[in-house]
Amino acid sequence: MTHLSVPDLQALFVNCTDHCNLACRHCIKAAGPSFRTAIAKDLLFAILDEFAELGGKVVIFTGGEPFLYPHLREALLRAGELKLDSLILTNGTLLDEPWARLLGGLKVRLHVSLEGPTAETNDAVRGTGSFELAVRGARRLTEACVDWGVQTTVSSQNAELLPDILRLAKELGARNLAVANMDRYGRAATNHPELIPTRSQQRYIAEVVKRVADIGSLPVESTYLQWLALFENGRPPEPNGYLLRCGAGRVKCAITADGIMLPCLKFFQMPCGNVAREGFTAVWERSTVLRSLRQLAQTRTVEANATCAKCRFAPCCNGGCRAVVHNETGDLYGPDPICWQQSQCDLCLVESHDQDQ
């Protein structure tokens, strides 16, 4: 049997609460005002302690809405004591002046979500009044010298708005723009599938993101840029090329509001263990689910499906996001349904079959 060493854990996503004051149309957790699950303070502190002992680097606090978590302040202070970097993913609507002043004195970054450059375009996704409150909160962060950026989840409906979102982010004092992929599950898949880009739209969105990045007024972070560079140049740009290879269960993991470890937040159908009962380190080191994902990373997922096996880019991406594949098909080994290169690979398969005949 091949020995699989436990990799170095770098990033921990903490879904500290399912409670949210908004009910966004695309929320992966389908969170909202009616949810009240929150991770216990003592459990969270124990998790942070063990994560630091394992050499962890950054904690990402998410939800729901993290600023509705009653112990967020204490958690941020504890992370700082442990020399951990903290990133908060927030809708920005609850950022009052006391919070801004506190955050200004901590080693913490924030991503404030905006889905459009105006109240009309943003509130169509995030809810009436959310734009005005988020913009007000963002200005408070800038006044308090907090390191923050705008995060936009790009959909089939807002890609063309990215240049205007970039301009707004710059005006508000953001230090970067993070462009996230629209998830194919959660509330978008259930109630608003029109938001989910088709495979044929993925490359177009990537080109829009590239045009926005080329403007140069703010740094732009997005895996779309990684994919575009890979498909155009044959290799991803350094130093972030690793982003294309799934890090779930290898360099990152997630904890749900009820204390369950997941390989990442998108792997919600693959629980790894209950950290309250078993301990964070024990689950990270012994989970059979995590071991299976590490085995995939070492043996090349792409060799298990014909589409990826024919693709010359496969050694760089190793088949793309395993969570998307597993959530949609129940199969860890299949081709990534959002890969726009796949149609060309399918054509290669047809041509190869014809030649064999």
Tab-separated table of C-alpha atoms in Angstrom:
chain	number	residue	atom	x	y	z
A	1	MET	CA	0.000	0.000	0.000
A	2	THR	CA	1.293	3.463	-0.930
A	3	HIS	CA	1.964	5.624	2.111
A	4	LEU	CA	0.196	8.970	1.957
A	5	SER	CA	1.757	11.648	4.125
A	6	VAL	CA	-0.507	14.259	5.688
A	7	PRO	CA	0.044	17.466	3.697
A	8	ASP	CA	0.700	20.881	5.182
A	9	LEU	CA	-2.584	22.571	6.035
A	10	GLN	CA	-2.560	26.250	5.077
A	11	ALA	CA	-6.114	27.595	4.963
A	12	LEU	CA	-9.136	26.998	7.174
A	13	PHE	CA	-12.640	28.122	6.194
A	14	VAL	CA	-14.933	28.575	9.208
A	15	ASN	CA	-18.645	28.747	8.484
A	16	CYS	CA	-19.191	30.326	11.901
A	17	THR	CA	-22.956	30.755	11.513
A	18	ASP	CA	-25.761	29.998	9.056
A	19	HIS	CA	-27.594	33.124	10.234
A	20	CYS	CA	-27.717	35.953	7.684
A	21	ASN	CA	-29.654	39.193	7.426
A	22	LEU	CA	-29.884	38.714	3.639
A	23	ALA	CA	-31.143	35.868	1.449
A	24	CYS	CA	-29.034	36.267	-1.697
A	25	ARG	CA	-30.301	34.549	-4.829
A	26	HIS	CA	-27.011	32.717	-5.382
A	27	CYS	CA	-26.025	31.740	-1.819
A	28	ILE	CA	-24.232	28.383	-1.741
A	29	LYS	CA	-25.511	27.748	1.796
A	30	ALA	CA	-29.032	29.060	1.107
A	31	ALA	CA	-28.514	30.992	4.359
A	32	GLY	CA	-30.982	33.557	5.624
A	33	PRO	CA	-32.670	35.254	8.578
A	34	SER	CA	-34.449	32.108	9.745
A	35	PHE	CA	-31.244	30.108	10.368
A	36	ARG	CA	-29.604	30.199	13.798
A	37	THR	CA	-26.920	27.489	13.842
A	38	ALA	CA	-23.569	28.826	15.101
A	39	ILE	CA	-20.352	27.132	16.113
A	40	ALA	CA	-19.716	27.060	19.865
A	41	LYS	CA	-17.101	29.546	21.065
A	42	ASP	CA	-15.047	26.959	22.982
A	43	LEU	CA	-15.050	24.615	20.000
A	44	LEU	CA	-13.953	27.374	17.644
A	45	PHE	CA	-11.105	28.350	19.948
A	46	ALA	CA	-9.957	24.717	20.176
A	47	ILE	CA	-10.054	24.464	16.373
A	48	LEU	CA	-7.990	27.636	15.972
A	49	ASP	CA	-5.445	26.372	18.508
A	50	GLU	CA	-5.005	23.039	16.724
A	51	PHE	CA	-4.935	24.687	13.293
A	52	ALA	CA	-2.083	26.920	14.461
A	53	GLU	CA	-0.238	23.932	15.946
A	54	LEU	CA	-0.452	22.215	12.555
A	55	GLY	CA	1.246	25.202	10.929
A	56	GLY	CA	-1.889	26.799	9.483
A	57	LYS	CA	-1.566	30.247	7.968
A	58	VAL	CA	-4.948	31.889	7.300
A	59	VAL	CA	-8.481	31.578	8.695
A	60	ILE	CA	-11.380	32.619	6.470
A	61	PHE	CA	-14.500	33.507	8.477
A	62	THR	CA	-17.666	33.078	6.455
A	63	GLY	CA	-21.339	32.258	6.964
A	64	GLY	CA	-24.161	33.178	6.736
A	65	GLU	CA	-22.989	36.611	7.794
A	66	PRO	CA	-19.945	36.510	10.102
A	67	PHE	CA	-20.873	39.807	11.762
A	68	LEU	CA	-23.982	38.108	13.146
A	69	TYR	CA	-21.781	35.559	14.926
A	70	PRO	CA	-21.777	36.649	18.591
A	71	HIS	CA	-18.155	35.597	19.223
A	72	LEU	CA	-16.511	37.032	16.105
A	73	ARG	CA	-14.575	39.698	18.006
A	74	GLU	CA	-13.099	37.132	20.417
A	75	ALA	CA	-12.315	34.764	17.539
A	76	LEU	CA	-10.413	37.461	15.654
A	77	LEU	CA	-8.431	38.354	18.764
A	78	ARG	CA	-7.624	34.682	19.371
A	79	ALA	CA	-6.479	34.245	15.771
A	80	GLY	CA	-4.232	37.269	16.190
A	81	GLU	CA	-2.712	35.836	19.369
A	82	LEU	CA	-1.927	32.658	17.413
A	83	LYS	CA	-0.233	34.689	14.627
A	84	LEU	CA	-2.870	33.619	12.123
A	85	ASP	CA	-4.016	35.877	9.294
A	86	SER	CA	-7.771	36.430	9.203
A	87	LEU	CA	-10.028	37.100	6.219
A	88	ILE	CA	-13.732	37.867	6.676
A	89	LEU	CA	-16.180	37.285	3.815
A	90	THR	CA	-19.073	39.655	4.508
A	91	ASN	CA	-22.038	41.322	2.862
A	92	GLY	CA	-20.847	44.565	4.492
A	93	THR	CA	-24.275	45.729	5.616
A	94	LEU	CA	-23.538	45.484	9.372
A	95	LEU	CA	-20.217	47.344	9.387
A	96	ASP	CA	-20.845	50.168	11.824
A	97	GLU	CA	-18.231	52.636	13.095
A	98	PRO	CA	-17.281	50.661	16.255
A	99	TRP	CA	-16.626	47.552	14.176
A	100	ALA	CA	-14.575	49.545	11.662
A	101	ARG	CA	-12.412	51.036	14.431
A	102	LEU	CA	-11.844	47.599	15.974
A	103	LEU	CA	-10.942	46.024	12.627
A	104	GLY	CA	-8.526	48.871	11.924
A	105	GLY	CA	-6.457	47.764	14.917
A	106	LEU	CA	-6.334	44.085	13.999
A	107	LYS	CA	-4.383	42.030	11.463
A	108	VAL	CA	-7.437	41.253	9.391
A	109	ARG	CA	-8.670	41.604	5.816
A	110	LEU	CA	-12.232	41.758	4.518
A	111	HIS	CA	-13.968	40.972	1.249
A	112	VAL	CA	-17.202	42.949	0.918
A	113	SER	CA	-19.637	41.407	-1.564
A	114	LEU	CA	-21.134	43.539	-4.330
A	115	GLU	CA	-22.834	42.012	-7.372
A	116	GLY	CA	-23.334	45.243	-9.287
A	117	PRO	CA	-22.179	48.882	-9.384
A	118	THR	CA	-25.628	50.309	-8.575
A	119	ALA	CA	-28.452	49.630	-6.157
A	120	GLU	CA	-30.587	48.320	-9.020
A	121	THR	CA	-28.057	45.745	-10.232
A	122	ASN	CA	-26.737	44.670	-6.824
A	123	ASP	CA	-30.062	44.523	-4.990
A	124	ALA	CA	-31.583	42.355	-7.714
A	125	VAL	CA	-29.311	39.582	-6.364
A	126	ARG	CA	-28.641	40.521	-2.745
A	127	GLY	CA	-31.903	42.187	-1.701
A	128	THR	CA	-33.441	45.647	-1.431
A	129	GLY	CA	-31.313	48.153	0.459
A	130	SER	CA	-28.208	45.955	0.607
A	131	PHE	CA	-26.200	48.117	-1.818
A	132	GLU	CA	-26.592	51.327	0.177
A	133	LEU	CA	-25.677	49.605	3.441
A	134	ALA	CA	-22.676	47.774	1.945
A	135	VAL	CA	-21.306	50.957	0.365
A	136	ARG	CA	-21.716	52.801	3.656
A	137	GLY	CA	-19.884	50.015	5.480
A	138	ALA	CA	-17.121	49.970	2.869
A	139	ARG	CA	-16.502	53.691	3.293
A	140	ARG	CA	-16.178	53.165	7.046
A	141	LEU	CA	-13.539	50.504	6.454
A	142	THR	CA	-11.552	52.883	4.276
A	143	GLU	CA	-11.786	55.653	6.878
A	144	ALA	CA	-10.480	53.203	9.510
A	145	CYS	CA	-7.580	52.114	7.237
A	146	VAL	CA	-8.790	48.513	7.104
A	147	ASP	CA	-7.343	46.242	4.401
A	148	TRP	CA	-10.413	45.336	2.373
A	149	GLY	CA	-11.518	44.480	-1.143
A	150	VAL	CA	-14.672	43.959	-3.169
A	151	GLN	CA	-15.769	40.421	-3.997
A	152	THR	CA	-18.095	39.843	-6.941
A	153	THR	CA	-19.622	36.516	-7.858
A	154	VAL	CA	-19.777	36.626	-11.627
A	155	SER	CA	-22.952	35.273	-13.200
A	156	SER	CA	-24.446	35.066	-16.655
A	157	GLN	CA	-26.079	38.437	-15.953
A	158	ASN	CA	-23.394	40.686	-14.435
A	159	ALA	CA	-20.169	39.920	-16.330
A	160	GLU	CA	-20.496	43.070	-18.456
A	161	LEU	CA	-20.801	45.119	-15.265
A	162	LEU	CA	-17.313	44.188	-14.017
A	163	PRO	CA	-15.582	47.343	-15.382
A	164	ASP	CA	-18.101	49.511	-13.526
A	165	ILE	CA	-17.744	47.388	-10.377
A	166	LEU	CA	-13.974	47.896	-10.599
A	167	ARG	CA	-14.440	51.662	-10.848
A	168	LEU	CA	-16.752	51.644	-7.838
A	169	ALA	CA	-14.302	49.533	-5.828
A	170	LYS	CA	-11.518	52.003	-6.587
A	171	GLU	CA	-13.719	54.941	-5.634
A	172	LEU	CA	-14.662	53.344	-2.319
A	173	GLY	CA	-11.028	52.709	-1.394
A	174	ALA	CA	-10.877	48.954	-1.934
A	175	ARG	CA	-7.416	47.460	-2.345
A	176	ASN	CA	-8.404	44.677	-4.726
A	177	LEU	CA	-11.270	43.100	-6.655
A	178	ALA	CA	-11.876	39.373	-6.181
A	179	VAL	CA	-13.998	37.747	-8.904
A	180	ALA	CA	-15.536	34.459	-7.759
A	181	ASN	CA	-17.161	31.733	-9.845
A	182	MET	CA	-20.929	31.266	-9.622
A	183	ASP	CA	-21.582	27.985	-7.830
A	184	ARG	CA	-23.828	25.426	-9.506
A	185	TYR	CA	-25.604	24.493	-6.287
A	186	GLY	CA	-27.257	26.191	-3.343
A	187	ARG	CA	-30.006	28.743	-3.885
A	188	ALA	CA	-28.918	29.573	-7.451
A	189	ALA	CA	-29.311	25.991	-8.647
A	190	THR	CA	-32.582	25.494	-6.772
A	191	ASN	CA	-34.385	28.747	-7.469
A	192	HIS	CA	-32.400	30.861	-9.937
A	193	PRO	CA	-30.621	28.679	-12.530
A	194	GLU	CA	-30.646	31.616	-14.933
A	195	LEU	CA	-27.717	33.063	-12.945
A	196	ILE	CA	-25.455	30.078	-13.611
A	197	PRO	CA	-23.187	30.512	-16.642
A	198	THR	CA	-23.278	27.760	-19.237
A	199	ARG	CA	-20.052	26.045	-20.260
A	200	SER	CA	-20.033	28.071	-23.494
A	201	GLN	CA	-20.237	31.318	-21.480
A	202	GLN	CA	-17.251	30.493	-19.270
A	203	ARG	CA	-14.558	31.574	-21.714
A	204	TYR	CA	-16.405	34.799	-22.516
A	205	ILE	CA	-16.559	35.613	-18.785
A	206	ALA	CA	-12.847	34.860	-18.457
A	207	GLU	CA	-12.074	37.289	-21.268
A	208	VAL	CA	-14.145	39.996	-19.574
A	209	VAL	CA	-12.275	39.393	-16.311
A	210	LYS	CA	-8.983	39.658	-18.215
A	211	ARG	CA	-10.004	42.993	-19.746
A	212	VAL	CA	-10.856	44.282	-16.281
A	213	ALA	CA	-7.523	43.073	-14.879
A	214	ASP	CA	-5.688	44.768	-17.746
A	215	ILE	CA	-7.170	48.121	-16.748
A	216	GLY	CA	-4.657	48.028	-13.905
A	217	SER	CA	-6.363	50.383	-11.480
A	218	LEU	CA	-6.665	47.619	-8.837
A	219	PRO	CA	-5.265	44.094	-8.500
A	220	VAL	CA	-7.823	41.515	-9.710
A	221	GLU	CA	-7.908	38.023	-8.200
A	222	SER	CA	-9.744	35.261	-10.040
A	223	THR	CA	-9.255	31.656	-11.075
A	224	TYR	CA	-10.710	32.768	-14.420
A	225	LEU	CA	-7.376	34.492	-15.053
A	226	GLN	CA	-5.541	31.280	-14.186
A	227	TRP	CA	-7.644	29.208	-16.579
A	228	LEU	CA	-7.324	31.725	-19.401
A	229	ALA	CA	-3.552	31.854	-19.031
A	230	LEU	CA	-3.399	28.060	-19.011
A	231	PHE	CA	-5.479	27.601	-22.150
A	232	GLU	CA	-3.745	30.419	-24.048
A	233	ASN	CA	-0.134	29.856	-22.936
A	234	GLY	CA	-0.099	26.164	-22.056
A	235	ARG	CA	0.692	26.796	-18.407
A	236	PRO	CA	-0.773	28.881	-15.549
A	237	PRO	CA	1.017	32.047	-14.435
A	238	GLU	CA	3.293	31.905	-11.420
A	239	PRO	CA	3.234	32.075	-8.472
A	240	ASN	CA	-0.454	31.153	-8.233
A	241	GLY	CA	-0.678	28.303	-10.722
A	242	TYR	CA	-1.413	25.910	-7.875
A	243	LEU	CA	-4.886	27.432	-7.650
A	244	LEU	CA	-5.951	25.331	-10.615
A	245	ARG	CA	-5.250	22.084	-8.784
A	246	CYS	CA	-7.884	21.203	-6.233
A	247	GLY	CA	-6.491	21.865	-2.750
A	248	ALA	CA	-9.457	20.392	-0.891
A	249	GLY	CA	-8.256	18.132	1.901
A	250	ARG	CA	-4.623	18.842	1.036
A	251	VAL	CA	-3.886	22.487	1.803
A	252	LYS	CA	-7.318	23.580	2.969
A	253	CYS	CA	-10.424	22.367	4.759
A	254	ALA	CA	-13.644	23.815	6.129
A	255	ILE	CA	-15.670	23.637	9.324
A	256	THR	CA	-19.453	23.972	9.236
A	257	ALA	CA	-21.502	25.852	11.822
A	258	ASP	CA	-22.376	22.536	13.470
A	259	GLY	CA	-18.738	21.446	13.788
A	260	ILE	CA	-18.341	19.105	10.816
A	261	MET	CA	-15.102	19.141	8.824
A	262	LEU	CA	-15.422	19.247	5.023
A	263	PRO	CA	-12.614	19.054	2.434
A	264	CYS	CA	-13.780	22.528	1.389
A	265	LEU	CA	-17.025	24.483	1.648
A	266	LYS	CA	-18.157	23.191	-1.738
A	267	PHE	CA	-17.737	19.547	-0.727
A	268	PHE	CA	-20.896	19.683	1.395
A	269	GLN	CA	-21.822	16.105	0.436
A	270	MET	CA	-18.577	14.648	1.828
A	271	PRO	CA	-18.369	15.137	5.620
A	272	CYS	CA	-15.021	14.082	7.056
A	273	GLY	CA	-15.818	13.915	10.761
A	274	ASN	CA	-17.196	15.696	13.804
A	275	VAL	CA	-14.410	17.825	15.263
A	276	ALA	CA	-16.279	18.379	18.531
A	277	ARG	CA	-16.292	14.651	19.169
A	278	GLU	CA	-13.065	13.528	17.477
A	279	GLY	CA	-10.834	16.614	17.562
A	280	PHE	CA	-9.657	18.799	14.683
A	281	THR	CA	-6.208	17.237	14.257
A	282	ALA	CA	-7.523	13.687	14.463
A	283	VAL	CA	-10.065	14.277	11.712
A	284	TRP	CA	-7.518	16.068	9.516
A	285	GLU	CA	-4.990	13.256	9.832
A	286	ARG	CA	-7.230	10.179	9.877
A	287	SER	CA	-10.344	10.909	7.806
A	288	THR	CA	-10.859	8.299	5.075
A	289	VAL	CA	-12.560	10.963	2.943
A	290	LEU	CA	-9.496	13.214	3.083
A	291	ARG	CA	-7.214	10.276	2.406
A	292	SER	CA	-9.175	9.465	-0.741
A	293	LEU	CA	-8.818	13.037	-2.001
A	294	ARG	CA	-5.078	13.010	-1.292
A	295	GLN	CA	-4.811	9.760	-3.204
A	296	LEU	CA	-6.550	11.387	-6.170
A	297	ALA	CA	-4.077	14.249	-6.096
A	298	GLN	CA	-1.125	11.845	-6.225
A	299	THR	CA	-2.454	9.433	-8.829
A	300	ARG	CA	-3.936	11.970	-11.255
A	301	THR	CA	-7.696	12.139	-11.364
A	302	VAL	CA	-7.642	12.747	-15.105
A	303	GLU	CA	-6.485	9.248	-15.967
A	304	ALA	CA	-9.879	7.943	-14.841
A	305	ASN	CA	-11.987	9.678	-17.501
A	306	ALA	CA	-11.471	9.693	-21.239
A	307	THR	CA	-12.263	13.367	-21.775
A	308	CYS	CA	-9.535	14.671	-19.450
A	309	ALA	CA	-7.081	11.938	-20.465
A	310	LYS	CA	-7.035	13.391	-23.994
A	311	CYS	CA	-6.484	16.958	-22.813
A	312	ARG	CA	-2.984	18.427	-22.958
A	313	PHE	CA	-3.770	20.786	-20.070
A	314	ALA	CA	-4.712	17.991	-17.669
A	315	PRO	CA	-1.319	17.788	-15.895
A	316	CYS	CA	-1.809	21.394	-14.734
A	317	CYS	CA	-5.418	21.248	-13.551
A	318	ASN	CA	-5.758	17.530	-12.707
A	319	GLY	CA	-9.340	17.577	-13.947
A	320	GLY	CA	-10.576	20.763	-12.297
A	321	CYS	CA	-12.895	21.152	-9.311
A	322	ARG	CA	-13.665	17.761	-7.795
A	323	ALA	CA	-16.454	19.233	-5.646
A	324	VAL	CA	-18.431	20.406	-8.676
A	325	VAL	CA	-18.053	17.000	-10.310
A	326	HIS	CA	-19.007	15.065	-7.180
A	327	ASN	CA	-21.961	17.288	-6.279
A	328	GLU	CA	-23.475	16.965	-9.742
A	329	THR	CA	-22.677	13.354	-10.584
A	330	GLY	CA	-21.670	11.587	-7.370
A	331	ASP	CA	-18.414	10.652	-9.128
A	332	LEU	CA	-15.052	12.031	-8.008
A	333	TYR	CA	-13.345	11.058	-11.246
A	334	GLY	CA	-15.470	12.625	-14.000
A	335	PRO	CA	-14.679	15.661	-16.157
A	336	ASP	CA	-15.397	19.108	-14.771
A	337	PRO	CA	-18.760	20.281	-16.221
A	338	ILE	CA	-17.738	23.959	-16.151
A	339	CYS	CA	-14.518	23.478	-18.155
A	340	TRP	CA	-14.934	25.323	-21.463
A	341	GLN	CA	-11.994	23.394	-22.899
A	342	GLN	CA	-13.993	20.177	-22.570
A	343	SER	CA	-15.910	20.630	-25.833
A	344	GLN	CA	-12.601	20.680	-27.723
A	345	CYS	CA	-11.438	17.583	-25.842
A	346	ASP	CA	-14.683	15.809	-26.736
A	347	LEU	CA	-14.021	16.673	-30.375
A	348	CYS	CA	-10.539	15.140	-30.075
A	349	LEU	CA	-12.126	11.944	-28.811
A	350	VAL	CA	-14.489	11.786	-31.796
A	351	GLU	CA	-11.645	12.387	-34.239
A	352	SER	CA	-9.516	9.733	-32.521
A	353	HIS	CA	-12.371	7.228	-32.709
A	354	ASP	CA	-12.898	7.958	-36.400
A	355	GLN	CA	-9.204	7.387	-37.100
A	356	ASP	CA	-9.279	4.091	-35.216
A	357	GLN	CA	-12.106	2.929	-37.427
